Coordinates of C-alpha atoms in Angstrom, one line a residue:
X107 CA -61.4 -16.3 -17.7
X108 CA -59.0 -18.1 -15.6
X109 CA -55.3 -20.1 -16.2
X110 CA -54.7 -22.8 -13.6
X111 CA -56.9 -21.0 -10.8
X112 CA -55.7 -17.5 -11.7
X113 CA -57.0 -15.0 -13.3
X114 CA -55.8 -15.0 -16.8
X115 CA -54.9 -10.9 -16.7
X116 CA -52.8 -11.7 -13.5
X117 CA -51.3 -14.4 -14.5
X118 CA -50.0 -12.4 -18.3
X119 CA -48.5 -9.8 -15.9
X120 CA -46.8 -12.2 -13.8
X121 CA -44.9 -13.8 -16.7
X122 CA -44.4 -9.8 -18.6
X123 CA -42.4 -9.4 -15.3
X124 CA -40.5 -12.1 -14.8
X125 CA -39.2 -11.4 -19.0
X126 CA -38.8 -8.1 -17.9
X127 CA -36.6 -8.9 -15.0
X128 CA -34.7 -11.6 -17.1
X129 CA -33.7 -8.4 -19.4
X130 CA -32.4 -6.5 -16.9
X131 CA -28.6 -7.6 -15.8
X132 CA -28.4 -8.1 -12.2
X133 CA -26.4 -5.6 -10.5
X134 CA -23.1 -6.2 -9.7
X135 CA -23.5 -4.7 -5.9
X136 CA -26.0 -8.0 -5.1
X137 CA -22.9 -10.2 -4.1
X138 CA -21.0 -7.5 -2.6
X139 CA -17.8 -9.9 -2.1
X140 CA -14.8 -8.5 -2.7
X141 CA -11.4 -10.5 -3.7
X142 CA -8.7 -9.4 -2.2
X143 CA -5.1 -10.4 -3.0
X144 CA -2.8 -9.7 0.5
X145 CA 0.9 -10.9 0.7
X146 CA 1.5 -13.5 2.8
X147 CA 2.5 -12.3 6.8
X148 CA 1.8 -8.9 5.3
X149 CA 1.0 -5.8 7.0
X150 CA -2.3 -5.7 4.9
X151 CA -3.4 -8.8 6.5
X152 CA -3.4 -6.7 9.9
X153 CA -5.8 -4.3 9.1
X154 CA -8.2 -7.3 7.1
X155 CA -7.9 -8.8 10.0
X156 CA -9.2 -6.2 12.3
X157 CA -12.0 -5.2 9.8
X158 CA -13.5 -9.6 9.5
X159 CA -12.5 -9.5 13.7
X160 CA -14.6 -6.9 14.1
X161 CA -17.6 -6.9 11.8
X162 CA -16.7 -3.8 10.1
X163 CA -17.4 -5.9 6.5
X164 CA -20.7 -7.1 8.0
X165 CA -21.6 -3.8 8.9
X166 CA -21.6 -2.9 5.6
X167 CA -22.9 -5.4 4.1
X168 CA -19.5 -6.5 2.5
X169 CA -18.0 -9.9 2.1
X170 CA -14.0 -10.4 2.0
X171 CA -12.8 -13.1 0.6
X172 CA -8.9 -12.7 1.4
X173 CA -6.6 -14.5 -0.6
X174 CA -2.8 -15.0 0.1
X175 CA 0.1 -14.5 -2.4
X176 CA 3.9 -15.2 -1.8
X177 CA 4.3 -11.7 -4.6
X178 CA 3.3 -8.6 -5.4
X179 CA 3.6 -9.8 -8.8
X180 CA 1.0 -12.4 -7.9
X181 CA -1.3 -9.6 -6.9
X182 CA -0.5 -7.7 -9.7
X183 CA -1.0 -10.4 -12.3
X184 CA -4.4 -10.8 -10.1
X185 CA -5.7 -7.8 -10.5
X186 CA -4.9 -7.4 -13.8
X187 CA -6.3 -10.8 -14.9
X188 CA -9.8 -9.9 -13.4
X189 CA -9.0 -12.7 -10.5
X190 CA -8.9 -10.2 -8.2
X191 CA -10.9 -7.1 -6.9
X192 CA -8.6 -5.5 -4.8
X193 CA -5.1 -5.8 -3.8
X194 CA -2.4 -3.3 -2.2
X195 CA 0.3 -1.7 -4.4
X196 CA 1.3 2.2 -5.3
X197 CA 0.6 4.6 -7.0
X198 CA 3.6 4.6 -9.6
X199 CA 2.3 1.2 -10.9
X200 CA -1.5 2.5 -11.5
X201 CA 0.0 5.7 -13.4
X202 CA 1.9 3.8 -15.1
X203 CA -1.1 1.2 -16.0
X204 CA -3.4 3.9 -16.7
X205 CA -1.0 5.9 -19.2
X206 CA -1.0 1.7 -21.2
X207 CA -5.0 2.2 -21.2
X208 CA -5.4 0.0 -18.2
X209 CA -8.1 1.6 -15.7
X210 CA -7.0 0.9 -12.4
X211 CA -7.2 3.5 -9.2
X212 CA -6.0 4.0 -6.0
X213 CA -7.2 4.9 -2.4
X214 CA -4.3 5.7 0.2
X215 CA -3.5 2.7 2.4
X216 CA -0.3 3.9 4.3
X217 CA 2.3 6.9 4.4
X218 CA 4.8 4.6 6.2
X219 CA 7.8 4.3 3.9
X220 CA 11.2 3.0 4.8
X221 CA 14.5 4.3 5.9
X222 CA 18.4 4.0 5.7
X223 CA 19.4 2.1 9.1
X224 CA 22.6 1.9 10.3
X225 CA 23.8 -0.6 13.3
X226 CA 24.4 0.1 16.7
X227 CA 28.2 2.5 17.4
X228 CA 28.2 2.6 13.3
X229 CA 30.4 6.0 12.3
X230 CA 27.3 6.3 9.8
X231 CA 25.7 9.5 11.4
X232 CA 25.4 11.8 7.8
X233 CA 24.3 10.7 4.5
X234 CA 28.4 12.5 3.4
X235 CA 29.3 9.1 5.9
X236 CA 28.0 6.6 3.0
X237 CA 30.7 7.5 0.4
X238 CA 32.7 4.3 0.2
X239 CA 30.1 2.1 1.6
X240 CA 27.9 -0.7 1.1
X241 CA 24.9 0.1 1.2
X242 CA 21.9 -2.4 0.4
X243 CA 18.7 -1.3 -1.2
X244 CA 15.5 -3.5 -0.9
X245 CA 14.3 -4.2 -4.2
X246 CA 16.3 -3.0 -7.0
X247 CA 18.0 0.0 -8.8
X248 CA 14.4 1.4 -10.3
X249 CA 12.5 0.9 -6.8
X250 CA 11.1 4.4 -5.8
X251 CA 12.3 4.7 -2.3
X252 CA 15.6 4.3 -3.5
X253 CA 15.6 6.9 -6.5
X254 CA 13.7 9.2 -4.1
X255 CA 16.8 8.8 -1.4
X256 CA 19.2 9.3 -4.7
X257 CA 17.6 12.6 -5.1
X258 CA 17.7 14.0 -1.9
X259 CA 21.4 13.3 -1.4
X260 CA 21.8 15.0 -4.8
X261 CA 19.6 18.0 -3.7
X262 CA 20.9 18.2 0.3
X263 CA 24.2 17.0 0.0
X264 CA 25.8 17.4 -3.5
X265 CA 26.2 13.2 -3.2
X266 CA 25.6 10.7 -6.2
X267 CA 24.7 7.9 -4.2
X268 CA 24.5 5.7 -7.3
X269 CA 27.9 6.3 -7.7
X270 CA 29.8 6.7 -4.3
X271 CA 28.3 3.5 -2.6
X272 CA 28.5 0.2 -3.5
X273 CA 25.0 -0.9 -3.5
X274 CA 23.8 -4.3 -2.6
X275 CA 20.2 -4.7 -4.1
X276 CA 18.1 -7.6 -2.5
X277 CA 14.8 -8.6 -0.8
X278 CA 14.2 -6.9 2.3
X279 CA 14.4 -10.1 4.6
X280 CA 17.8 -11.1 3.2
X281 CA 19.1 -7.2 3.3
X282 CA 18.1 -7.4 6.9
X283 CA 19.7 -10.5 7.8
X284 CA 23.1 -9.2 6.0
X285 CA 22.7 -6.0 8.2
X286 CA 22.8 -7.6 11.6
X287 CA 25.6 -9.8 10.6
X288 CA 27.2 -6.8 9.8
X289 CA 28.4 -8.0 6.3
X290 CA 27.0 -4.4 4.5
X291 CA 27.2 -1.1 6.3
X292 CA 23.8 0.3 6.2
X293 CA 20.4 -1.0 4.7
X294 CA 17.9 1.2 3.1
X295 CA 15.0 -0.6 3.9
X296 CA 10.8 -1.1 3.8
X297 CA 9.3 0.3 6.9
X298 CA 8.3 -2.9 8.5
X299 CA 11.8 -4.5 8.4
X300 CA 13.2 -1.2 9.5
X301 CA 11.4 -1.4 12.7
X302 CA 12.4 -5.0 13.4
X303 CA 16.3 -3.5 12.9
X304 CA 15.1 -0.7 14.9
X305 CA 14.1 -3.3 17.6
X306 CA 17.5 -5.1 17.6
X307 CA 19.2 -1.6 18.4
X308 CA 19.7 -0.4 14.4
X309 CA 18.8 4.1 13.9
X310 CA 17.2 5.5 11.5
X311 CA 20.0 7.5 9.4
X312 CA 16.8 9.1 7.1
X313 CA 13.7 8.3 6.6
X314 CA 11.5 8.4 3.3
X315 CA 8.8 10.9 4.9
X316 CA 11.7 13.7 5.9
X317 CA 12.8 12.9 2.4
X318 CA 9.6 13.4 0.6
X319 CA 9.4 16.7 2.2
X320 CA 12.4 18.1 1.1
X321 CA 11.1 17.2 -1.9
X322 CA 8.8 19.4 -2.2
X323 CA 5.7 17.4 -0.7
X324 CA 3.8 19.4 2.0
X325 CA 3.1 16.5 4.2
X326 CA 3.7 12.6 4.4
X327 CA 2.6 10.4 1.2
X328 CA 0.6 7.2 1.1
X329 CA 2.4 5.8 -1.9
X330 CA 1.0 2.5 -1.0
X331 CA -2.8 2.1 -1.3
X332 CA -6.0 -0.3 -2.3
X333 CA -6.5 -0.3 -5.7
X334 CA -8.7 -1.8 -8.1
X335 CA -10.3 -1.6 -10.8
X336 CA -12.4 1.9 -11.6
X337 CA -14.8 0.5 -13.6
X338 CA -15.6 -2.3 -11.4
X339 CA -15.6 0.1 -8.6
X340 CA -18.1 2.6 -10.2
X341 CA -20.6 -0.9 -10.9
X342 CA -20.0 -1.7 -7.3
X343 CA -20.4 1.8 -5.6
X344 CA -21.7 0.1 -2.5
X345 CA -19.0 -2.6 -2.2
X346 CA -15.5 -0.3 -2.6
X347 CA -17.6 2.4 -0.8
X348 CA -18.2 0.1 2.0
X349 CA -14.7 -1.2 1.8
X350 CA -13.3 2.3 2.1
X351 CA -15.7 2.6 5.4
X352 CA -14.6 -0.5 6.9
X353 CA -10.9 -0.2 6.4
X354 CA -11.4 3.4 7.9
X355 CA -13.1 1.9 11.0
X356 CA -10.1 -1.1 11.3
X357 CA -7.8 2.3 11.4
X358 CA -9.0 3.9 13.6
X359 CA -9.7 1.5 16.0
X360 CA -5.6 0.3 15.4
X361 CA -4.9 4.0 16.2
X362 CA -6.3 3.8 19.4
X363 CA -6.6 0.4 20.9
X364 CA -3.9 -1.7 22.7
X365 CA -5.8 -4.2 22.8
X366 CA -6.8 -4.6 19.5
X367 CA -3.1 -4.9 19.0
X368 CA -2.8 -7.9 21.7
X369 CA -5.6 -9.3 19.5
X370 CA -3.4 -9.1 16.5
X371 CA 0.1 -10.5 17.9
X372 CA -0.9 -14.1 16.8
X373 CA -1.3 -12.6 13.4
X374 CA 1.7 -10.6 13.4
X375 CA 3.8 -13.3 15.2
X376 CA 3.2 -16.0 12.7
X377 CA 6.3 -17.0 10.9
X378 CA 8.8 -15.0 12.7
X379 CA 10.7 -16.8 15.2
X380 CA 12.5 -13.5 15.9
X381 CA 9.3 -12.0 17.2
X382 CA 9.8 -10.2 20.9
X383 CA 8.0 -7.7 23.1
X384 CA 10.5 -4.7 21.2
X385 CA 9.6 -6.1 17.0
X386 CA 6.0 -5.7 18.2
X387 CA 6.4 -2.2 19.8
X388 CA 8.5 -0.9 16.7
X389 CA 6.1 -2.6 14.4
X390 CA 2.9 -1.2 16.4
X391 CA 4.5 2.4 16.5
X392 CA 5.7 2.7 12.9
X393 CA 2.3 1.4 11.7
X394 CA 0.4 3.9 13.7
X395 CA 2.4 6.8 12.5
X396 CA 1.3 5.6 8.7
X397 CA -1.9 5.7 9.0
X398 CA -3.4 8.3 6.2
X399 CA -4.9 11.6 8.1
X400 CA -4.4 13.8 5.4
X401 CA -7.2 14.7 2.3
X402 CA -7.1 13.2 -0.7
X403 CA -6.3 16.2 -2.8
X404 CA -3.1 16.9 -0.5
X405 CA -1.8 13.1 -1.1
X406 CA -2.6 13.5 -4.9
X407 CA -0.7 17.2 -5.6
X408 CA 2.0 15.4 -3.5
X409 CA 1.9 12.7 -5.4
X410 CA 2.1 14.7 -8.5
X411 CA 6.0 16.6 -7.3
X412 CA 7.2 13.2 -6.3
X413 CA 6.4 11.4 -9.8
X414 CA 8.9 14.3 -11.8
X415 CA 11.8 12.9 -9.4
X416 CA 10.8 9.4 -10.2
X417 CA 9.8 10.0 -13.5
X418 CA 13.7 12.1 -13.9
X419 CA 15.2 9.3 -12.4
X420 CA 13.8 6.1 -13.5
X421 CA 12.8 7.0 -17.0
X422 CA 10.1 5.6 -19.0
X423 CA 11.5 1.7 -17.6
X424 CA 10.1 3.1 -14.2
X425 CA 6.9 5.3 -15.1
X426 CA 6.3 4.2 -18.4
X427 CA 5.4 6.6 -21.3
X428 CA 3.7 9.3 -18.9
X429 CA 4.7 12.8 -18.6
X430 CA 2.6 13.5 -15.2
X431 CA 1.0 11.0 -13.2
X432 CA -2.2 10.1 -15.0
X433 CA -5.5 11.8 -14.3
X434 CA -7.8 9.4 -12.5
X435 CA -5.0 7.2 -10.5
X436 CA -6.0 8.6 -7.1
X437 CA -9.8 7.6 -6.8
X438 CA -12.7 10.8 -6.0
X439 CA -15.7 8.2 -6.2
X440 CA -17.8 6.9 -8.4
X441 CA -18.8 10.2 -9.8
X442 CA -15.6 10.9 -10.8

C-alpha cells in the first residue's frame, strides 16, 4: 500500500523520526555563539580582537558576539542574569559566588597585576618612605591588590599601611591623573595605568607579582580570568573548549608578533588622546609579561595561600562566608 506516492511503511518511519527528534532537546553546542561582556577600551578587547582578526573563533567553529560595558558591575550583573556567557573578572568574586550557591568558574586570563608608582626624583624609594604619605589606591579599601600590598608591608616591613598613609581611594583614571599633577605622592595602581605612568617617567616602587611571592605563592597569579558559567560550560563543551583554544592562539601570537601589535594600536589608541610611541611600548611590554604560562594546578594552590590573606584581611564583606576558596572556582573541564 502507498500514502501520497510512498510507501506506506516508509512514510510511518519518516514521521516516528521526526517525533523522535522533536523529543530530543537540541543541543546547546549547535549555535556555538558565545556572549561576551568586555569593558569598554579594555584590555580584554585586545586579545577578542586578535582572536575575530584572525579567525581563531572560525577555526573553531565559535561565534563571538562581543558586547561592551562601561562596568565590571555591568558584566557581573550579565553574567549573573544569564545575559551573558562569558565575561572577565577574578577569582575572589567566583569563590565568593560559588560559597552563595552560584556556579560560576574561572580559566586564567592574566597574571599582570598592578603596582605602587612613584613620580620621577620622588624620595619614595622604600615602602618605610610611605609613612606620612598620600597614597591613592585604585578601587577601594576591600580591593585585593590593595589588602595584598597591606600584608606585605606588615610581613616585610613591620608597616600598617592602613594606618601610616593617608589613602586616597579612587578609579584608576582619576588616581592617575592626580599622580602626574602631583597632588598625592604615590598611586597604587592597575597594571595598565601603571604602564601609561610608567611611560610619562613614573617607577615602579612594588609590584603585585614580587608581592604575591613573598606571600607565599610559588610563581605569578592570574587573579583575573574568563569565567562563566560551569553548567553552561559542561552543555557547551565544544564552545568554552574552543574558546579556551582560540584565546590561547590570540596569546600566543601577541607573545610573539609586532606586528600583530601595529594591528592592534587603532584599538588600543581609541579614546586616549595621551596615546604615544612610550604608552604603547609600556602597555605592549607589561601585557606580554601577563600572559599565563604556568599550569593550572600551580595558579589554583596559589590561589588558595593568597585567599587566607584576603580572606584575614577583608573579612566575610570581601570573601563572603567561605573559609577556603571554593572547590570548583578554577575550571579542570567538563569532566570535572
Amino acid at each position: 500500500m502507498t500514502l501520497g506516492g510512498a510507501p506506506l511503511r516508509t512514510r510511518l518511519l519518516a514521521f516516528l523520526c521526526l517525533a523522535l527528534a522533536s523529543c530530543i532537546p537540541a543541543h546547546a553546542d549547535d549555535a556555538r555563539s558565545i556572549e561576551i561582556g568586555v569593558l569598554k577600551f579594555g584590555t580584554v578587547s585586545w586579545v577578542m580582537d586578535t582572536i575575530q582578526a584572525n579567525g581563531f573563533d572560525k577555526a573553531e567553529g565559535i561565534t563571538l558576539d562581543i558586547v561592551p560595558l562601561a562596568s565590571t558591575q555591568a558584566t557581573a550583573v550579565g553574567l549573573q542574569g544569564g545575559s551573558l556567557d562569558l565575561v572577565v573578572t577574578d577569582w575572589l568574586w567566583v569563590s565568593r559566588e560559588r560559597s552563595s550557591g552560584a556556579d560560576f568558574s574561572f580559566v586564567p586570563f592574566s597574571t599582570a597585576l598592578g603596582a605602587i608608582m612613584v613620580p620621577p626624583d620622588s624620595p619614595i624609594k622604600t615602602l618605610a618612605d610611605l609613612k606620612g604619605k598620600t597614597l591613592g589606591v585604585a578601587g577601594g579599601p576591600l580591593d585585593k591588590s590593595w589588602l595584598l600590598i597591606v600584608a606585605y608591608a606588615l610581613r616585610t616591613a613591620n608597616i600598617d599601611l592602613r594606618t601610616e598613609t593617608t589613602q586616597e581611594f579612587g578609579a584608576p583614571p582619576l588616581l592617575a591623573a592626580r599622580a602626574k599633577r602631583g597632588q598625592i605622592d604615590a598611586v597604587l595602581n592597575f597594571w595598565p595605568y601603571a604602564a601609561r605612568l610608567e611611560a610619562v617617567g613614573f617607577t615602579q616602587l612594588i609590584g603585585l607579582e614580587d608581592v604575591v611571592r613573598e606571600l607565599g605563592a610559588k610563581g605569578e597569579v592570574a587573579m583575573l580570568g574568563y569565567v562563566f558559567n560551569a553548567d553552561w560550560a559542561k552543555q557547551n563543551p565544544l564552545a568554552i573548549d574552543g574558546f579556551v583554544r582560540a584565546a590561547t592562539r590570540a596569546n600566543e601570537l601577541l607573545a610573539t608578533s609586532d606586528a600583530e601589535w601595529d594591528r592592534l594600536k587603532p584599538v588600543m589608541s581609541a579614546n586616549d588622546p595621551s596615546f604615544d610611541e612610550a604608552t604603547f611600548e609600556a602597555l605592549r611590554r607589561r601585557f606580554r609579561e601577563g600572559i599565563p604560562e604556568r599550569q593550572l594546578t600551580s595558579e589554583e594552590a596559589d590561589a588558595k595561600i593568597l585567599y587566607q590573606f584576603l580572606r584575614e584581611l577583608g573579612g566575610t564583606k570581601l570573601v563572603g562566608a567561605g573559609t577556603e576558596l571554593a572547590p570548583g572556582t578554577f575550571w579542570h573541564g567538563s569532566a570535572q
